[in-house]
CSV table of C-alpha atoms and ligand atoms in Angstrom, one decimal:
chain,number,residue,atom,x,y,z
H,1,MET,CA,0.0,0.0,0.0
H,2,SER,CA,1.5,3.3,-1.0
H,3,ILE,CA,1.3,6.2,1.5
H,4,THR,CA,0.9,9.6,-0.1
H,5,THR,CA,-1.2,11.4,2.4
H,6,LEU,CA,-0.3,11.3,6.1
H,7,ALA,CA,-2.6,12.7,8.8
H,8,VAL,CA,-0.9,14.1,11.9
H,9,ILE,CA,-3.3,14.6,14.8
H,10,GLY,CA,-2.1,17.3,17.2
H,11,ALA,CA,-0.1,20.4,16.0
H,12,GLY,CA,2.0,20.8,19.1
H,13,THR,CA,5.7,20.3,19.8
H,14,MET,CA,5.8,16.7,18.3
H,15,GLY,CA,3.0,17.0,15.8
H,16,HIS,CA,4.3,20.1,14.0
H,17,GLY,CA,7.8,18.5,13.8
H,18,ILE,CA,6.3,15.2,12.3
H,19,ALA,CA,4.3,17.3,9.8
H,20,GLN,CA,7.4,19.3,8.9
H,21,VAL,CA,9.5,16.2,8.2
H,22,ALA,CA,6.7,14.5,6.2
H,23,ALA,CA,6.1,17.6,4.0
H,24,ALA,CA,9.9,17.9,3.5
H,25,HIS,CA,10.0,14.3,2.3
H,26,GLY,CA,7.2,14.9,-0.3
H,27,LEU,CA,4.2,13.6,1.6
H,28,ASN,CA,0.9,15.4,1.7
H,29,VAL,CA,-0.1,16.2,5.3
H,30,LEU,CA,-3.5,16.7,6.9
H,31,LEU,CA,-2.6,18.5,10.1
H,32,HIS,CA,-5.3,18.3,12.6
H,33,ASP,CA,-5.9,20.3,15.8
H,34,VAL,CA,-8.9,21.7,17.5
H,35,SER,CA,-8.6,25.3,16.2
H,36,LEU,CA,-7.3,27.0,13.1
H,37,ASP,CA,-5.3,29.3,15.3
H,38,LEU,CA,-3.3,26.4,16.7
H,39,ILE,CA,-2.7,25.0,13.2
H,40,HIS,CA,-1.6,28.4,11.9
H,41,ALA,CA,0.8,28.8,14.8
H,42,ALA,CA,2.2,25.3,13.9
H,43,ARG,CA,2.5,26.3,10.2
H,44,GLU,CA,4.7,29.3,11.2
H,45,ARG,CA,7.0,27.0,13.3
H,46,ILE,CA,7.1,24.6,10.4
H,47,ARG,CA,8.0,27.4,8.0
H,48,ARG,CA,10.9,28.5,10.2
H,49,GLY,CA,12.0,24.8,10.6
H,50,LEU,CA,11.8,24.3,6.8
H,51,GLU,CA,13.9,27.5,6.3
H,52,ARG,CA,16.5,26.1,8.6
H,53,MET,CA,16.5,22.8,6.6
H,54,ALA,CA,16.7,24.7,3.3
H,55,GLU,CA,19.8,26.7,4.6
H,56,LYS,CA,21.5,23.3,5.2
H,57,GLY,CA,20.4,22.0,1.7
H,58,LYS,CA,18.1,19.5,3.4
H,59,VAL,CA,14.9,20.7,1.7
H,60,VAL,CA,14.6,22.1,-1.8
H,61,ASN,CA,11.6,24.3,-1.8
H,62,VAL,CA,10.1,25.7,1.4
H,63,GLU,CA,6.8,27.0,-0.3
H,64,LEU,CA,6.3,23.7,-2.1
H,65,ALA,CA,6.7,21.7,1.2
H,66,LEU,CA,4.4,24.1,3.1
H,67,GLY,CA,1.9,23.8,0.3
H,68,ARG,CA,1.6,20.1,1.0
H,69,ILE,CA,0.2,20.8,4.5
H,70,THR,CA,-3.6,21.2,4.8
H,71,ALA,CA,-5.4,22.3,7.9
H,72,ALA,CA,-8.0,19.8,9.4
H,73,THR,CA,-10.0,21.1,12.3
H,74,GLN,CA,-12.4,18.1,12.5
H,75,VAL,CA,-11.3,14.5,13.0
H,76,GLU,CA,-13.6,13.7,10.0
H,77,ASP,CA,-11.3,15.8,7.8
H,78,VAL,CA,-8.6,13.1,7.9
H,79,SER,CA,-10.9,10.4,6.6
H,80,LEU,CA,-9.0,10.0,3.3
H,81,ALA,CA,-5.5,9.8,4.9
H,82,ASP,CA,-3.4,6.7,4.0
H,83,PHE,CA,-1.7,6.6,7.4
H,84,VAL,CA,-2.5,8.4,10.7
H,85,ILE,CA,0.0,9.5,13.4
H,86,GLU,CA,-1.5,10.7,16.6
H,87,ALA,CA,0.5,13.2,18.7
H,88,VAL,CA,-1.9,14.7,21.2
H,89,VAL,CA,-1.5,15.2,25.0
H,90,GLU,CA,0.0,12.3,26.9
H,91,ASN,CA,-3.3,11.1,28.5
H,92,ALA,CA,-4.6,7.6,28.1
H,93,GLU,CA,-8.3,8.6,28.2
H,94,VAL,CA,-7.8,11.4,25.6
H,95,LYS,CA,-5.8,9.2,23.3
H,96,GLY,CA,-8.2,6.2,23.7
H,97,ASP,CA,-11.2,8.4,22.8
H,98,LEU,CA,-9.3,9.8,19.8
H,99,PHE,CA,-8.5,6.3,18.6
H,100,ARG,CA,-12.1,5.4,18.8
H,101,ARG,CA,-13.1,8.4,16.7
H,102,LEU,CA,-10.3,7.8,14.1
H,103,ASP,CA,-11.3,4.2,13.8
H,104,ALA,CA,-14.8,5.3,12.9
H,105,VAL,CA,-13.8,7.8,10.2
H,106,CYS,CA,-10.7,6.2,8.6
H,107,ARG,CA,-10.8,3.6,5.9
H,108,PRO,CA,-10.5,0.1,7.2
H,109,HIS,CA,-7.1,-0.7,5.8
H,110,VAL,CA,-5.5,2.5,7.3
H,111,ILE,CA,-2.9,2.1,10.0
H,112,LEU,CA,-3.4,4.2,13.2
H,113,ALA,CA,0.0,5.0,14.8
H,114,SER,CA,0.5,6.8,18.1
H,115,ASN,CA,3.5,8.9,19.0
H,116,THR,CA,2.9,8.2,22.7
H,117,SER,CA,6.0,8.3,24.8
H,118,SER,CA,4.8,5.7,27.4
H,119,ILE,CA,1.1,4.7,27.1
H,120,SER,CA,0.3,1.1,26.2
H,121,ILE,CA,-0.2,0.5,22.4
H,122,THR,CA,-2.2,-2.6,23.2
H,123,ARG,CA,-4.6,-0.5,25.3
H,124,LEU,CA,-5.0,2.1,22.5
H,125,ALA,CA,-5.6,-0.7,20.0
H,126,ALA,CA,-8.3,-2.1,22.1
H,127,ALA,CA,-10.3,1.1,21.7
H,128,THR,CA,-10.6,0.3,17.9
H,129,GLN,CA,-12.1,-2.4,15.7
H,130,ARG,CA,-8.7,-2.7,13.9
H,131,PRO,CA,-6.2,-3.7,16.7
H,132,ASP,CA,-3.9,-5.4,14.1
H,133,LYS,CA,-3.5,-2.0,12.5
H,134,VAL,CA,-2.5,0.0,15.6
H,135,ILE,CA,1.1,0.6,16.3
H,136,GLY,CA,3.5,3.0,18.2
H,137,LEU,CA,5.7,5.3,16.2
H,138,HIS,CA,7.6,7.3,18.8
H,139,PHE,CA,9.6,10.3,17.5
H,140,PHE,CA,12.2,12.4,19.4
H,141,ASN,CA,12.3,16.1,19.9
H,142,PRO,CA,13.3,18.1,17.9
H,143,VAL,CA,11.8,15.7,15.3
H,144,PRO,CA,13.6,17.2,12.3
H,145,VAL,CA,16.9,16.7,14.0
H,146,MET,CA,16.7,13.4,15.8
H,147,SER,CA,17.1,10.3,13.6
H,148,LEU,CA,15.7,7.7,16.0
H,149,VAL,CA,12.1,6.4,16.0
H,150,GLU,CA,10.9,3.6,18.3
H,151,VAL,CA,8.4,1.3,16.6
H,152,ILE,CA,6.2,-0.3,19.2
H,153,ARG,CA,4.3,-3.4,18.4
H,154,GLY,CA,1.1,-4.0,20.5
H,155,MET,CA,-0.1,-7.5,21.4
H,156,GLN,CA,-2.3,-7.6,18.3
H,157,THR,CA,-0.2,-5.6,15.8
H,158,SER,CA,0.2,-7.5,12.6
H,159,ASP,CA,3.5,-8.2,10.7
H,160,ALA,CA,2.1,-6.2,7.7
H,161,THR,CA,1.5,-3.2,9.9
H,162,LEU,CA,5.0,-3.4,11.4
H,163,ARG,CA,6.6,-3.6,7.9
H,164,THR,CA,4.5,-0.7,6.5
H,165,THR,CA,5.4,1.5,9.5
H,166,ILE,CA,9.1,0.7,9.3
H,167,THR,CA,9.0,1.6,5.6
H,168,LEU,CA,7.3,4.9,6.4
H,169,ALA,CA,9.8,5.7,9.1
H,170,GLU,CA,12.6,5.1,6.6
H,171,THR,CA,10.8,7.2,3.9
H,172,LEU,CA,10.9,10.0,6.5
H,173,GLY,CA,14.7,9.6,6.8
H,174,LYS,CA,14.5,8.1,10.3
H,175,THR,CA,16.1,5.0,11.8
H,176,PRO,CA,13.5,2.7,13.3
H,177,VAL,CA,14.2,0.5,16.3
H,178,GLU,CA,11.6,-2.2,17.1
H,179,VAL,CA,10.6,-2.2,20.8
H,180,LYS,CA,8.2,-4.3,22.9
H,181,ASP,CA,5.1,-2.7,24.3
H,182,THR,CA,6.3,-2.0,27.8
H,183,PRO,CA,5.9,1.1,29.9
H,184,GLY,CA,8.2,3.9,28.6
H,185,PHE,CA,9.5,1.6,25.9
H,186,ILE,CA,13.3,1.8,25.8
H,187,ALA,CA,14.2,5.5,25.5
H,188,ASN,CA,12.0,7.0,28.2
H,189,ARG,CA,12.6,4.1,30.5
H,190,MET,CA,16.3,5.0,30.4
H,191,LEU,CA,16.0,8.8,30.0
H,192,LEU,CA,13.3,9.7,32.6
H,193,PRO,CA,15.1,8.2,35.6
H,194,PHE,CA,18.1,10.3,34.6
H,195,ILE,CA,16.1,13.5,34.4
H,196,ASN,CA,14.2,12.6,37.6
H,197,GLU,CA,17.5,12.1,39.5
H,198,ALA,CA,18.8,15.5,38.2
H,199,CYS,CA,15.5,17.0,39.7
H,200,TYR,CA,16.2,15.3,43.0
H,201,ALA,CA,19.8,16.6,43.0
H,202,LEU,CA,18.5,20.1,42.4
H,203,MET,CA,15.8,19.8,45.1
H,204,GLU,CA,18.4,18.6,47.6
H,205,GLY,CA,20.7,21.5,46.7
H,206,VAL,CA,23.5,19.3,45.6
H,207,ALA,CA,24.4,21.7,42.8
H,208,SER,CA,22.7,24.5,40.7
H,209,ALA,CA,20.7,23.7,37.6
H,210,GLU,CA,23.6,25.1,35.5
H,211,ASN,CA,26.2,22.9,37.2
H,212,ILE,CA,24.0,19.7,37.1
H,213,ASP,CA,23.7,20.3,33.3
H,214,LYS,CA,27.3,21.1,32.9
H,215,VAL,CA,28.3,17.7,34.4
H,216,ALA,CA,26.3,15.9,31.7
H,217,GLN,CA,27.5,18.1,28.9
H,218,LEU,CA,31.2,18.1,29.8
H,219,GLY,CA,31.4,14.8,31.7
H,220,PHE,CA,29.3,12.7,29.3
H,221,ASN,CA,29.4,14.7,26.1
H,222,HIS,CA,25.6,15.1,26.1
H,223,PRO,CA,24.5,17.9,23.8
H,224,MET,CA,22.5,19.4,26.6
H,225,GLY,CA,22.1,18.6,30.3
H,226,PRO,CA,19.1,16.7,31.8
H,227,LEU,CA,17.3,19.8,33.2
H,228,ALA,CA,17.6,21.8,29.9
H,229,LEU,CA,16.4,18.6,28.1
H,230,ALA,CA,13.4,18.4,30.5
H,231,ASP,CA,12.6,22.0,29.6
H,232,LEU,CA,12.8,21.0,25.9
H,233,ILE,CA,10.6,18.0,26.3
H,234,GLY,CA,8.1,19.7,28.6
H,235,LEU,CA,8.0,19.2,32.3
H,236,ASP,CA,4.3,18.1,32.1
H,237,VAL,CA,5.3,15.4,29.6
H,238,CYS,CA,8.2,14.3,31.8
H,239,LEU,CA,5.9,14.0,34.8
H,240,ALA,CA,3.3,12.1,32.8
H,241,ILE,CA,5.9,9.6,31.6
H,242,LEU,CA,7.3,9.1,35.1
H,243,GLU,CA,3.8,8.5,36.5
H,244,VAL,CA,3.2,5.8,33.9
H,245,LEU,CA,6.6,4.2,34.8
H,246,HIS,CA,5.9,4.4,38.5
H,247,ARG,CA,2.4,3.1,38.3
H,248,GLU,CA,2.9,0.3,35.8
H,249,LEU,CA,6.4,-0.9,36.8
H,250,GLY,CA,5.6,-0.4,40.5
H,251,GLU,CA,9.2,0.5,41.5
H,252,ASP,CA,10.1,3.4,43.8
H,253,LYS,CA,13.0,4.3,41.6
H,254,TYR,CA,10.5,5.9,39.1
H,255,ARG,CA,8.7,8.0,41.8
H,256,PRO,CA,8.4,11.5,40.3
H,257,CYS,CA,10.5,14.1,42.1
H,258,PRO,CA,8.3,16.5,44.2
H,259,LEU,CA,10.1,19.5,42.7
H,260,LEU,CA,9.1,18.4,39.2
H,261,ARG,CA,5.5,18.1,40.4
H,262,LYS,CA,5.6,21.6,42.0
H,263,TYR,CA,7.0,23.1,38.7
H,264,VAL,CA,4.1,21.5,36.8
H,265,GLU,CA,1.6,22.7,39.3
H,266,ALA,CA,3.0,26.2,38.9
H,267,GLY,CA,2.6,26.1,35.2
H,268,TRP,CA,6.3,26.1,34.6
H,269,LEU,CA,6.4,23.6,31.9
H,270,GLY,CA,9.7,24.5,30.2
H,271,ARG,CA,10.3,26.2,26.9
H,272,LYS,CA,6.7,26.1,25.8
H,273,THR,CA,5.6,28.3,28.7
H,274,GLY,CA,8.8,30.5,28.8
H,275,LYS,CA,9.8,29.1,32.2
H,276,GLY,CA,11.0,25.7,33.5
H,277,PHE,CA,14.3,25.0,35.2
H,278,TYR,CA,15.5,28.0,33.1
H,279,SER,CA,13.8,31.1,31.9
H,280,TYR,CA,13.2,31.6,28.2
H,281,ARG,CA,11.1,34.8,28.4
H,282,GLU,CA,13.6,37.0,26.7
H,283,GLN,CA,13.5,34.8,23.5
K,301,3HC,N1,13.9,22.1,12.1
K,301,3HC,C1,14.9,21.8,11.3
K,301,3HC,N2,16.2,21.8,11.7
K,301,3HC,C2,16.4,22.1,13.0
K,301,3HC,C3,15.4,22.4,13.9
K,301,3HC,C4,14.1,22.4,13.4
K,301,3HC,N3,13.0,22.6,14.2
K,301,3HC,N4,15.9,22.6,15.2
K,301,3HC,C5,17.3,22.5,15.0
K,301,3HC,N5,17.6,22.2,13.7
K,301,3HC,C6,18.9,21.9,13.2
K,301,3HC,C7,19.8,23.1,13.0
K,301,3HC,O1,19.5,23.7,11.8
K,301,3HC,C8,21.2,22.6,13.1
K,301,3HC,O2,21.5,21.9,11.9
K,301,3HC,P1,23.1,21.6,11.5
K,301,3HC,O3,23.6,20.6,12.5
K,301,3HC,O4,23.0,21.0,10.1
K,301,3HC,O5,23.8,22.9,11.6
K,301,3HC,C9,21.0,21.5,14.2
K,301,3HC,O6,19.6,21.1,14.2
K,301,3HC,C10,21.4,21.9,15.6
K,301,3HC,O7,20.6,23.1,15.9
K,301,3HC,P2,21.2,24.4,16.6
K,301,3HC,O8,22.6,24.6,16.1
K,301,3HC,O9,20.3,25.5,16.6
K,301,3HC,O10,21.2,24.0,18.1
K,301,3HC,P3,22.2,23.1,19.0
K,301,3HC,O11,23.5,22.7,18.3
K,301,3HC,O12,22.3,23.8,20.3
K,301,3HC,O13,21.4,21.7,19.1
K,301,3HC,C11,19.6,20.3,19.9
K,301,3HC,C12,20.1,21.8,19.6
K,301,3HC,C13,19.5,19.6,18.5
K,301,3HC,C14,18.3,20.4,20.5
K,301,3HC,C15,20.7,19.6,20.7
K,301,3HC,O14,21.0,20.3,21.9
K,301,3HC,C16,20.3,18.2,21.1
K,301,3HC,O15,20.5,17.2,20.3
K,301,3HC,N6,19.8,18.0,22.3
K,301,3HC,C17,19.3,16.7,22.8
K,301,3HC,C18,17.9,16.5,22.3
K,301,3HC,C19,17.4,15.2,22.8
K,301,3HC,O16,18.0,14.4,23.5
K,301,3HC,N7,16.2,14.9,22.3
K,301,3HC,C20,15.4,13.7,22.8
K,301,3HC,C21,14.5,14.1,23.8
K,301,3HC,S1,13.6,12.7,24.4
K,301,3HC,C22,12.2,12.7,23.5
K,301,3HC,O17,11.9,13.5,22.6
K,301,3HC,C23,11.2,11.5,23.7
K,301,3HC,C24,10.0,12.1,24.3
K,301,3HC,O18,9.1,11.0,24.4
K,301,3HC,C25,10.1,12.6,25.7
């Protein structure tokens, strides 16, 4: 089955990045969010991202790529998509409800993928009448820059769905890694305890945020430290993933740091709100 039109559900941090990469690789994109304002804001971010890619010779024509993206304010507007990638808020109820609605509007052969960072694919699949065609396709932030995608097979995902999804990931210039459907998959099961430990170190006054990050940058050659990375990912997303790990694996080592919880309660969610462990307000 050839994929020419991709639906991306959710125009936020991950959704706009996925749409950008798909359009840059020649796919038509139906970009869905609940309001035109959100989709227009995402288009502006995509334009800036495409311009950066063009400066590096990674995309030929920015206007052509942007022209491949169509706004879709209703779930019904994606009914003719050949493949769907969901990238909405990290909440199992919201995603389950969305999968039910997508299942009702999309053609029966269409694969429904989730960019979830930790929620069970098997559970999302159970919300549909096509569990064999539901799969995880987990991108990394910033999507245009990071080459990894985790491909997560739910209990009922078919071999054909897995093959088509891997081919799509490669078409998008990504390197797919197949992972079992377990909480946090591989990447976040490793990354979030690291970020959480950095939050505990900060809360206990072991070092300043800058120095904690400097240790990872200069000591481990990480491009950015764990606290700056948490700000990039979104502190609400980090907390949601830790809660899934803690609840479903049942181990104290995944207990979210109280300081992280407090930041989220304060609305300090990282770059997207202008304040997290660092301030971005001047940008
Ligand atoms: N669109 C297109 N290109 C972009 C871009 C965008 N939105 N953002 C950055 N780029 C490109 C730049 O043009 C530049 O290209 P070049 O290497 O060819 O010159 C390159 O990316 C690096 O960008 P900058 O020079 O502006 O910035 P830095 O060198 O400071 O790098 C960074 C920024 C890429 C974010 C780097 O710090 C990094 O790799 N950080 C770690 C990111 C990471 O670990 N992500 C994974 C998070 S975990 C996750 O997402 C999973 C989720 O479930 C939680």
